[in-house]
Tab-separated table of C-alpha atoms and ligand atoms in Angstrom:
chain	number	residue	atom	x	y	z
C	143	UNK	CA	0.000	0.000	0.000
C	144	UNK	CA	1.019	3.619	-0.439
C	145	UNK	CA	0.655	6.368	2.178
C	146	UNK	CA	-2.368	8.647	1.997
C	147	UNK	CA	-1.578	12.166	0.759
C	148	UNK	CA	0.171	14.391	3.277
C	149	UNK	CA	1.975	17.723	3.309
C	150	UNK	CA	5.611	17.777	4.292
C	151	UNK	CA	7.322	20.440	6.424
C	152	UNK	CA	10.966	20.528	7.486
C	153	UNK	CA	11.295	23.259	10.118
C	154	UNK	CA	14.715	24.849	10.518
C	155	UNK	CA	14.246	25.767	14.191
C	156	UNK	CA	12.568	24.252	17.233
C	157	UNK	CA	10.296	27.306	17.467
C	158	UNK	CA	9.146	26.722	13.877
C	159	UNK	CA	8.454	23.067	14.717
C	160	UNK	CA	6.393	24.120	17.775
C	161	UNK	CA	4.482	26.591	15.623
C	162	UNK	CA	3.577	23.885	13.076
C	163	UNK	CA	2.555	21.407	15.785
C	164	UNK	CA	0.416	24.039	17.489
C	165	UNK	CA	-1.216	25.043	14.200
C	166	UNK	CA	-2.084	21.525	13.000
C	167	UNK	CA	-2.621	19.821	16.382
C	168	UNK	CA	-3.682	16.169	15.983
C	169	UNK	CA	-3.468	16.507	12.179
C	170	UNK	CA	0.344	16.806	12.407
C	171	UNK	CA	2.786	13.996	13.016
C	172	UNK	CA	6.456	14.328	13.883
C	173	UNK	CA	8.944	12.469	11.680
C	174	UNK	CA	12.245	11.533	13.358
C	175	UNK	CA	14.129	8.450	12.060
C	176	UNK	CA	11.033	7.183	10.249
C	177	UNK	CA	11.720	3.539	11.137
C	178	UNK	CA	8.294	3.026	12.697
C	179	UNK	CA	6.318	5.911	11.248
C	180	UNK	CA	7.032	5.239	7.569
C	181	UNK	CA	5.717	1.683	7.888
C	182	UNK	CA	2.624	3.067	9.653
C	183	UNK	CA	2.073	5.580	6.839
C	184	UNK	CA	2.453	2.927	4.168
C	185	UNK	CA	-0.116	0.715	5.893
C	186	UNK	CA	-2.343	3.783	6.435
C	187	UNK	CA	-2.333	3.174	10.173
C	188	UNK	CA	-1.261	6.834	10.332
C	189	UNK	CA	-2.833	9.395	7.986
C	190	UNK	CA	-1.528	12.799	9.121
C	191	UNK	CA	-2.350	15.926	7.169
C	192	UNK	CA	1.172	17.251	7.752
C	193	UNK	CA	4.425	15.492	8.443
C	194	UNK	CA	6.762	17.653	10.538
C	195	UNK	CA	10.274	16.385	9.819
C	196	UNK	CA	12.523	17.413	12.723
C	197	UNK	CA	15.590	15.789	11.142
C	198	UNK	CA	17.456	19.040	10.561
C	199	UNK	CA	17.211	20.252	14.182
C	200	UNK	CA	20.789	19.335	15.021
C	201	UNK	CA	20.610	20.773	18.542
C	202	UNK	CA	18.291	17.848	19.445
C	203	UNK	CA	21.085	15.348	18.916
C	204	UNK	CA	23.960	14.432	21.231
C	205	UNK	CA	25.002	12.761	24.464
C	206	UNK	CA	26.346	14.714	27.437
C	207	UNK	CA	27.238	13.966	31.033
C	208	UNK	CA	25.724	16.689	33.238
C	209	UNK	CA	26.219	16.335	36.984
C	210	UNK	CA	24.858	12.898	37.855
C	211	UNK	CA	22.844	12.439	34.658
C	212	UNK	CA	23.483	11.466	31.078
C	213	UNK	CA	21.399	13.658	28.783
C	214	UNK	CA	20.523	12.093	25.427
C	215	UNK	CA	19.044	14.363	22.745
C	216	UNK	CA	15.882	12.997	21.181
C	217	UNK	CA	17.359	12.735	17.666
C	218	UNK	CA	20.405	10.763	18.773
C	219	UNK	CA	20.547	7.643	16.603
C	220	UNK	CA	20.558	4.202	18.215
C	221	UNK	CA	24.004	3.546	16.677
C	222	UNK	CA	25.451	6.694	18.262
C	223	UNK	CA	24.166	5.589	21.667
C	224	UNK	CA	25.523	2.082	21.122
C	225	UNK	CA	29.004	3.397	20.261
C	226	UNK	CA	29.209	6.093	22.934
C	227	UNK	CA	31.978	5.715	25.563
C	228	UNK	CA	29.793	7.775	27.976
C	229	UNK	CA	26.982	5.220	27.630
C	230	UNK	CA	29.347	2.278	28.097
C	231	UNK	CA	30.845	3.830	31.228
C	232	UNK	CA	27.751	5.286	32.914
C	233	UNK	CA	24.743	3.460	31.427
C	234	UNK	CA	25.947	0.000	30.352
C	235	UNK	CA	22.354	-1.319	30.465
C	236	UNK	CA	21.599	0.841	27.411
C	237	UNK	CA	24.660	-0.338	25.514
C	238	UNK	CA	23.561	-3.934	26.025
C	239	UNK	CA	19.897	-3.255	25.239
C	240	UNK	CA	20.467	-1.272	22.033
C	241	UNK	CA	22.441	-4.087	20.450
C	242	UNK	CA	19.063	-5.922	20.429
C	243	UNK	CA	17.148	-3.091	18.721
C	244	UNK	CA	16.417	-4.147	15.150
C	245	UNK	CA	19.359	-4.448	12.761
C	246	UNK	CA	22.230	-2.155	11.780
C	247	UNK	CA	20.233	-0.260	9.135
C	248	UNK	CA	17.407	0.419	11.589
C	249	UNK	CA	19.817	1.476	14.332
C	250	UNK	CA	21.548	3.847	11.912
C	251	UNK	CA	18.297	5.766	11.306
C	252	UNK	CA	16.110	5.137	14.377
C	253	UNK	CA	16.315	7.682	17.186
C	254	UNK	CA	16.302	7.406	20.969
C	255	UNK	CA	13.355	9.780	21.388
C	256	UNK	CA	11.436	8.143	18.539
C	257	UNK	CA	11.527	4.810	20.360
C	258	UNK	CA	10.094	6.409	23.497
C	259	UNK	CA	7.428	8.394	21.623
C	260	UNK	CA	6.335	5.270	19.738
C	261	UNK	CA	6.028	3.446	23.116
C	262	UNK	CA	5.958	-0.053	21.692
C	263	UNK	CA	5.555	-2.375	24.694
C	264	UNK	CA	7.917	-4.880	23.024
C	265	UNK	CA	10.700	-2.289	22.630
C	266	UNK	CA	13.792	-2.337	24.803
C	267	UNK	CA	14.351	1.386	25.462
C	268	UNK	CA	11.066	2.242	27.232
C	269	UNK	CA	11.754	-0.561	29.753
C	270	UNK	CA	15.350	0.622	30.239
C	271	UNK	CA	14.460	4.281	30.884
C	272	UNK	CA	11.814	3.214	33.410
C	273	UNK	CA	14.240	0.854	35.173
C	274	UNK	CA	16.848	3.627	35.357
C	275	UNK	CA	14.414	6.187	36.830
C	276	UNK	CA	14.965	8.533	33.853
C	277	UNK	CA	13.003	11.681	33.024
C	278	UNK	CA	11.711	12.682	29.601
C	279	UNK	CA	11.915	16.387	28.767
C	280	UNK	CA	9.012	17.610	26.632
C	281	UNK	CA	8.759	20.980	24.957
C	282	UNK	CA	6.153	23.094	23.232
C	283	UNK	CA	5.223	26.715	22.820
C	284	UNK	CA	4.176	26.795	26.498
C	285	UNK	CA	7.725	25.889	27.569
C	286	UNK	CA	9.424	22.729	28.806
C	287	UNK	CA	8.258	20.102	31.276
C	288	UNK	CA	10.066	17.131	32.765
C	289	UNK	CA	8.093	13.890	33.179
C	290	UNK	CA	9.350	10.810	35.038
C	291	UNK	CA	9.629	7.885	32.633
C	292	UNK	CA	7.208	5.745	34.642
C	293	UNK	CA	4.567	8.470	34.273
C	294	UNK	CA	5.422	9.105	30.605
C	295	UNK	CA	4.121	5.690	29.458
C	296	UNK	CA	0.381	5.737	30.073
C	297	UNK	CA	-0.958	2.714	28.155
C	298	UNK	CA	-0.546	0.526	25.091
C	299	UNK	CA	1.476	2.764	22.725
C	300	UNK	CA	0.203	5.754	24.726
C	301	UNK	CA	2.298	8.450	26.347
C	302	UNK	CA	1.931	11.738	28.201
C	303	UNK	CA	3.030	13.648	25.045
C	304	UNK	CA	0.523	16.269	23.941
C	305	UNK	CA	-0.085	16.716	20.181
C	306	UNK	CA	1.682	20.088	20.212
C	307	UNK	CA	4.773	18.787	22.038
C	308	UNK	CA	8.113	17.288	21.099
C	309	UNK	CA	10.364	15.056	23.141
C	310	UNK	CA	13.509	17.174	23.456
C	311	UNK	CA	15.829	15.001	25.508
C	312	UNK	CA	15.992	12.216	28.048
C	313	UNK	CA	17.851	12.628	31.365
C	314	UNK	CA	19.092	9.359	32.832
C	315	UNK	CA	20.708	9.116	36.292
C	316	UNK	CA	24.098	7.432	35.972
C	317	UNK	CA	24.404	3.946	37.380
C	318	UNK	CA	25.703	4.152	40.965
C	319	UNK	CA	28.989	2.402	41.756
C	320	UNK	CA	27.194	-0.199	43.900
C	321	UNK	CA	24.655	-0.997	41.179
C	322	UNK	CA	24.846	-3.546	38.442
C	323	UNK	CA	22.394	-4.166	35.627
C	324	UNK	CA	20.460	-7.126	34.294
C	325	UNK	CA	19.160	-7.506	30.764
C	326	UNK	CA	17.755	-10.522	28.961
C	327	UNK	CA	15.406	-10.956	26.062
C	328	UNK	CA	13.834	-13.734	24.088
C	329	UNK	CA	13.063	-13.031	20.426
C	330	UNK	CA	12.425	-15.404	17.546
C	331	UNK	CA	15.541	-14.046	15.789
C	332	UNK	CA	18.161	-11.568	16.982
C	333	UNK	CA	16.873	-8.097	16.055
C	334	UNK	CA	13.186	-9.024	16.175
C	335	UNK	CA	10.959	-7.370	18.741
C	336	UNK	CA	11.083	-9.271	22.038
C	337	UNK	CA	8.521	-11.880	23.020
C	338	UNK	CA	9.661	-11.564	26.629
C	339	UNK	CA	12.370	-9.336	28.083
C	340	UNK	CA	13.613	-7.901	31.360
C	341	UNK	CA	15.824	-4.894	32.104
C	342	UNK	CA	16.813	-3.581	35.488
C	343	UNK	CA	19.199	-2.314	38.109
C	344	UNK	CA	20.311	-4.407	41.069
C	345	UNK	CA	22.348	-3.622	44.171
C	346	UNK	CA	24.039	-6.544	45.861
C	347	UNK	CA	25.206	-6.785	49.440
C	348	UNK	CA	27.494	-9.806	49.233
C	349	UNK	CA	25.291	-12.528	47.787
C	350	UNK	CA	22.047	-10.789	48.766
C	351	UNK	CA	19.968	-8.404	46.742
C	352	UNK	CA	19.552	-5.157	48.690
C	353	UNK	CA	17.806	-3.135	45.949
C	354	UNK	CA	16.058	-4.103	42.725
C	355	UNK	CA	14.215	-2.134	40.062
C	356	UNK	CA	13.063	-4.279	37.151
C	357	UNK	CA	10.951	-3.529	34.103
C	358	UNK	CA	9.592	-5.980	31.507
C	359	UNK	CA	8.954	-5.707	27.782
C	360	UNK	CA	7.322	-7.926	25.171
C	361	UNK	CA	5.013	-9.503	27.737
C	362	UNK	CA	3.401	-6.257	28.984
C	363	UNK	CA	1.161	-3.592	27.510
C	364	UNK	CA	3.253	-0.647	28.702
C	365	UNK	CA	6.649	0.009	30.247
C	366	UNK	CA	6.383	0.198	34.055
C	367	UNK	CA	8.379	-0.662	37.150
C	368	UNK	CA	7.642	-4.255	38.173
C	369	UNK	CA	7.048	-3.263	41.777
C	370	UNK	CA	5.940	-6.599	43.260
C	371	UNK	CA	8.768	-8.529	41.640
C	372	UNK	CA	11.384	-5.923	42.548
C	373	UNK	CA	10.187	-5.910	46.180
C	374	UNK	CA	10.070	-9.716	46.344
C	375	UNK	CA	13.734	-9.901	45.335
C	376	UNK	CA	15.034	-7.675	48.127
C	377	UNK	CA	16.775	-9.791	50.767
C	378	UNK	CA	16.964	-12.842	48.499
C	379	UNK	CA	20.367	-14.504	48.214
C	380	UNK	CA	21.851	-15.427	44.848
C	381	UNK	CA	21.817	-17.830	43.169
C	382	UNK	CA	18.027	-18.213	43.164
C	383	UNK	CA	17.229	-21.905	43.340
C	384	UNK	CA	13.813	-21.801	41.666
C	385	UNK	CA	11.366	-19.551	39.838
C	386	UNK	CA	8.380	-20.339	42.091
C	387	UNK	CA	8.452	-17.059	44.064
C	388	UNK	CA	9.201	-15.063	40.924
C	389	UNK	CA	6.177	-16.445	39.066
C	390	UNK	CA	3.977	-15.498	42.017
C	391	UNK	CA	5.359	-11.941	42.256
C	392	UNK	CA	5.326	-11.431	38.486
C	393	UNK	CA	1.611	-12.262	38.480
C	394	UNK	CA	1.053	-8.949	40.287
C	395	UNK	CA	3.105	-6.966	37.786
C	396	UNK	CA	2.498	-8.316	34.313
C	397	UNK	CA	-0.569	-9.675	32.593
C	398	UNK	CA	0.638	-11.160	29.331
C	399	UNK	CA	-1.927	-12.065	26.698
C	400	UNK	CA	-2.006	-15.058	24.354
C	401	UNK	CA	-0.347	-14.433	20.994
C	402	UNK	CA	0.058	-16.710	17.965
C	403	UNK	CA	2.442	-19.479	18.987
C	404	UNK	CA	2.694	-18.535	22.664
C	405	UNK	CA	0.185	-18.668	25.499
C	406	UNK	CA	0.063	-16.024	28.218
C	407	UNK	CA	0.988	-18.552	30.924
C	408	UNK	CA	4.099	-19.539	28.968
C	409	UNK	CA	5.183	-15.875	28.739
C	410	UNK	CA	4.801	-15.505	32.506
C	411	UNK	CA	6.933	-18.611	33.098
C	412	UNK	CA	9.522	-17.396	30.600
C	413	UNK	CA	9.688	-13.988	32.259
C	414	UNK	CA	10.457	-15.734	35.560
C	415	UNK	CA	13.052	-18.043	34.005
C	416	UNK	CA	14.809	-15.165	32.253
C	417	UNK	CA	14.815	-13.043	35.399
C	418	UNK	CA	16.326	-15.882	37.418
C	419	UNK	CA	18.970	-16.544	34.774
C	420	UNK	CA	19.890	-12.872	34.472
C	421	UNK	CA	20.187	-12.525	38.250
C	422	UNK	CA	22.143	-15.738	38.718
C	423	UNK	CA	24.558	-14.635	35.988
C	424	UNK	CA	25.579	-11.785	38.321
C	425	UNK	CA	27.300	-14.461	40.432
C	426	UNK	CA	30.123	-15.756	38.253
C	427	UNK	CA	30.297	-19.045	40.155
C	428	UNK	CA	26.566	-19.769	39.933
C	429	UNK	CA	24.985	-22.125	37.441
C	430	UNK	CA	22.108	-20.601	35.436
Q	57	LIG	C1	12.234	-4.164	10.904
Q	57	LIG	C2	12.231	-3.337	12.154
Q	57	LIG	C3	12.644	-3.925	13.346
Q	57	LIG	C4	12.655	-3.177	14.510
Q	57	LIG	N1	13.043	-3.799	15.659
Q	57	LIG	C5	13.039	-3.093	16.807
Q	57	LIG	C6	13.403	-3.729	18.043
Q	57	LIG	O1	13.766	-4.910	18.102
Q	57	LIG	N2	13.337	-2.974	19.173
Q	57	LIG	C7	12.931	-1.657	19.149
Q	57	LIG	O2	12.898	-1.022	20.204
Q	57	LIG	N3	12.606	-1.038	18.005
Q	57	LIG	C8	12.641	-1.720	16.843
Q	57	LIG	N4	12.289	-1.088	15.685
Q	57	LIG	C9	11.843	0.334	15.745
Q	57	LIG	C10	13.019	1.296	15.754
Q	57	LIG	O3	13.702	1.223	16.986
Q	57	LIG	C11	12.539	2.743	15.569
Q	57	LIG	O4	13.661	3.471	15.313
Q	57	LIG	C12	11.827	3.416	16.713
Q	57	LIG	O5	10.742	2.694	17.187
Q	57	LIG	C13	11.223	4.761	16.301
Q	57	LIG	O6	12.215	5.694	16.163
Q	57	LIG	P1	12.261	6.623	14.894
Q	57	LIG	O7	13.265	7.678	15.179
Q	57	LIG	O8	12.462	5.809	13.684
Q	57	LIG	O9	10.813	7.311	14.949
Q	57	LIG	P2	9.737	7.584	13.811
Q	57	LIG	O10	9.416	6.327	13.092
Q	57	LIG	O11	10.133	8.762	13.002
Q	57	LIG	O12	8.515	8.031	14.727
Q	57	LIG	C14	7.849	7.088	15.562
Q	57	LIG	C15	6.735	7.818	16.324
Q	57	LIG	O13	7.292	8.675	17.304
Q	57	LIG	C16	6.898	10.037	17.077
Q	57	LIG	N5	8.097	10.855	17.369
Q	57	LIG	C17	9.363	10.589	16.984
Q	57	LIG	N6	10.219	11.467	17.527
Q	57	LIG	C18	9.465	12.315	18.276
Q	57	LIG	C19	9.776	13.441	19.100
Q	57	LIG	N7	11.040	13.874	19.280
Q	57	LIG	N8	8.757	14.059	19.745
Q	57	LIG	C20	7.473	13.630	19.598
Q	57	LIG	N9	7.130	12.562	18.844
Q	57	LIG	C21	8.110	11.920	18.186
Q	57	LIG	C22	6.464	10.093	15.618
Q	57	LIG	O14	5.514	11.119	15.405
Q	57	LIG	C23	5.863	8.710	15.443
Q	57	LIG	O15	4.556	8.680	15.955
Q	57	LIG	C24	12.272	-1.789	14.496
Q	57	LIG	C25	11.898	-1.179	13.287
Q	57	LIG	C26	11.883	-1.942	12.131
Q	57	LIG	C27	11.477	-1.269	10.849
């Protein structure tokens, strides 16, 4: 199929972009890397009157360490994040997660902010920003506002973004020295969207977990902190011997649905198995 007719605008300043978004409201759609939107246009899932291409707003791209946060501009490509020494040093969870986002061609075009705005519940980055306690900075003609990542995702492919707003940047607290990260995903092929995945930050006190903040993707309908599971892990010693407790706690956090080839109950079990494996891998001597 071909896209429905649309007008194309390529603003040369953020103010011009705000003006266009304000003028056309819900009839406008922002174009960033185009890796999700162009497919949606071709299938006529999206039929905007105007496409506002923000690709030439270079000030929205870049990675900077500011105080205790890494600030990632919305237009920063996945590949740039993947190759950034700042990300590897301060946010290694993101370096690991992005290597699972699509394939090289998609990572070369797709943007960090685009992934968050699209809010696909099977995508890696929404889960990672929630696990890291990040904030998303939104801007419009009214000014800027900062929204915590766990309040930014409001439902299945729904966010707190207003039609006249842009994501400008994402501020992610650096991983503390005592913290380590966990990441695991199951996909049919490397680069496919995840069927089940977990991302999170863990603090260990010897063999025991003293803090945990996990978030799931692929088996959820929106990125959120898995509060019951994270709480159930505190005080537990590694390696975890079984998944029994995890399955119980996960039942309070995620409600997977049946999909072709995989039942909801299987996804719940897999989420528990992958969490246990990821946690046990933090102990080099432990068997998975
Ligand atoms: C074959 C294939 C496989 C993929 N596999 C994965 C995968 O495994 N994991 C994964 O996470 N992703 C995957 N993706 C998606 C990819 O990561 C996209 O890059 C990402 O979802 C969207 O980013 P984008 O910059 O391309 O956004 P676009 O496609 O340009 O836009 C997506 C949506 O976000 C909105 N938007 C974009 N930027 C902004 C902004 N700054 N402010 C407000 N709204 C904005 C747009 O209006 C649109 O609604 C895949 C894509 C393809 C085609």
